[in-house]
XYZ file of C-alpha atoms in Angstrom:
107
model
C -65.486 -2.726 -48.231
C -63.249 -5.714 -47.672
C -60.145 -3.750 -48.526
C -61.121 -0.918 -45.931
C -60.332 -2.867 -42.683
C -56.941 -4.141 -44.200
C -56.094 -0.627 -45.145
C -57.068 0.589 -41.676
C -54.812 -1.963 -40.029
C -52.076 -1.241 -42.452
C -52.322 2.432 -41.706
C -52.445 1.712 -38.035
C -49.404 -0.379 -38.326
C -47.495 2.315 -40.356
C -48.675 4.968 -37.670
C -47.013 2.697 -34.788
C -43.840 2.494 -36.857
C -43.793 6.252 -37.518
C -44.290 6.908 -33.857
C -41.479 4.411 -33.066
C -39.188 6.183 -35.489
C -40.100 9.525 -33.947
C -39.234 8.335 -30.475
C -36.030 6.747 -31.642
C -35.141 10.057 -33.283
C -35.850 11.901 -30.128
C -33.820 9.328 -28.133
C -30.953 9.652 -30.719
C -30.992 13.382 -30.400
C -30.972 13.275 -26.546
C -28.045 10.802 -26.843
C -26.168 12.995 -29.257
C -26.665 16.035 -27.033
C -25.532 14.103 -23.888
C -22.459 12.944 -25.839
C -21.642 16.296 -27.048
C -21.803 17.557 -23.357
C -19.531 14.815 -22.211
C -17.002 15.437 -25.004
C -16.997 19.168 -23.980
C -16.503 18.180 -20.351
C -13.650 15.822 -21.341
C -12.096 18.522 -23.475
C -12.362 20.975 -20.590
C -10.788 18.350 -18.223
C -8.003 17.732 -20.664
C -7.308 21.590 -20.934
C -7.337 21.718 -17.038
C -4.947 18.871 -16.965
C -2.641 20.379 -19.389
C -2.580 23.537 -17.502
C -1.734 21.574 -14.276
C 0.996 19.736 -15.961
C 2.597 23.054 -17.228
C 2.031 24.476 -13.786
C 3.788 21.477 -12.154
C 6.772 21.837 -14.526
C 7.103 25.553 -13.709
C 6.989 24.793 -9.932
C 9.653 21.948 -10.470
C 11.797 24.460 -12.205
C 11.293 27.123 -9.576
C 12.299 24.535 -6.902
C 15.286 23.460 -8.827
C 16.523 27.155 -9.262
C 15.850 27.798 -5.414
C 17.721 24.690 -4.547
C 20.655 25.806 -6.698
C 20.572 29.204 -5.217
C 20.676 27.532 -1.643
C 23.573 25.396 -2.466
C 25.378 28.603 -3.796
C 24.399 30.304 -0.597
C 25.644 27.545 1.635
C 28.872 27.525 -0.332
C 29.268 31.367 0.223
C 28.507 30.897 3.831
C 31.175 28.141 4.205
C 33.725 30.420 2.482
C 32.710 33.345 4.840
C 33.202 30.933 7.834
C 36.688 30.095 6.733
C 37.507 33.635 6.012
C 36.156 34.633 9.528
C 38.258 31.969 11.194
C 41.431 33.243 9.339
C 40.739 36.808 10.484
C 40.254 35.575 14.003
C 43.551 33.651 13.765
C 45.314 36.746 12.463
C 43.654 38.985 15.145
C 44.880 36.501 17.793
C 48.323 36.655 16.222
C 48.275 40.399 16.374
C 47.171 40.489 20.051
C 50.077 38.201 21.154
C 52.491 40.301 19.107
C 51.073 43.420 20.786
C 51.472 41.652 24.320
C 54.890 40.690 23.584
C 55.788 44.337 22.506
C 54.205 45.624 25.690
C 56.044 43.222 27.795
C 59.182 44.276 26.010
C 58.478 47.963 26.462
C 57.707 47.618 30.232
C 60.921 45.505 30.829
């Protein structure tokens, strides 16, 4: 009969430790689940970030191409302005020649 109370307390102590181990296991599982969720979110964010970086590079390339096209267009515009001025000068020259011939014919 003396062993029985000691055994009872020992059993109670073991039960407490087993409950604590069970609780810690549950807590560990919850933390592992939360960690996996956060890892998945981080992976998702990294993928989004990579996509945005690629998109940024594409936009920068498009802007560079558009800028080059604008530069070419401006150069062509300048050439056309010069040609237009040359043609105006030629037209004015022809007008003055026609006026001189008209004056010669009238005289």
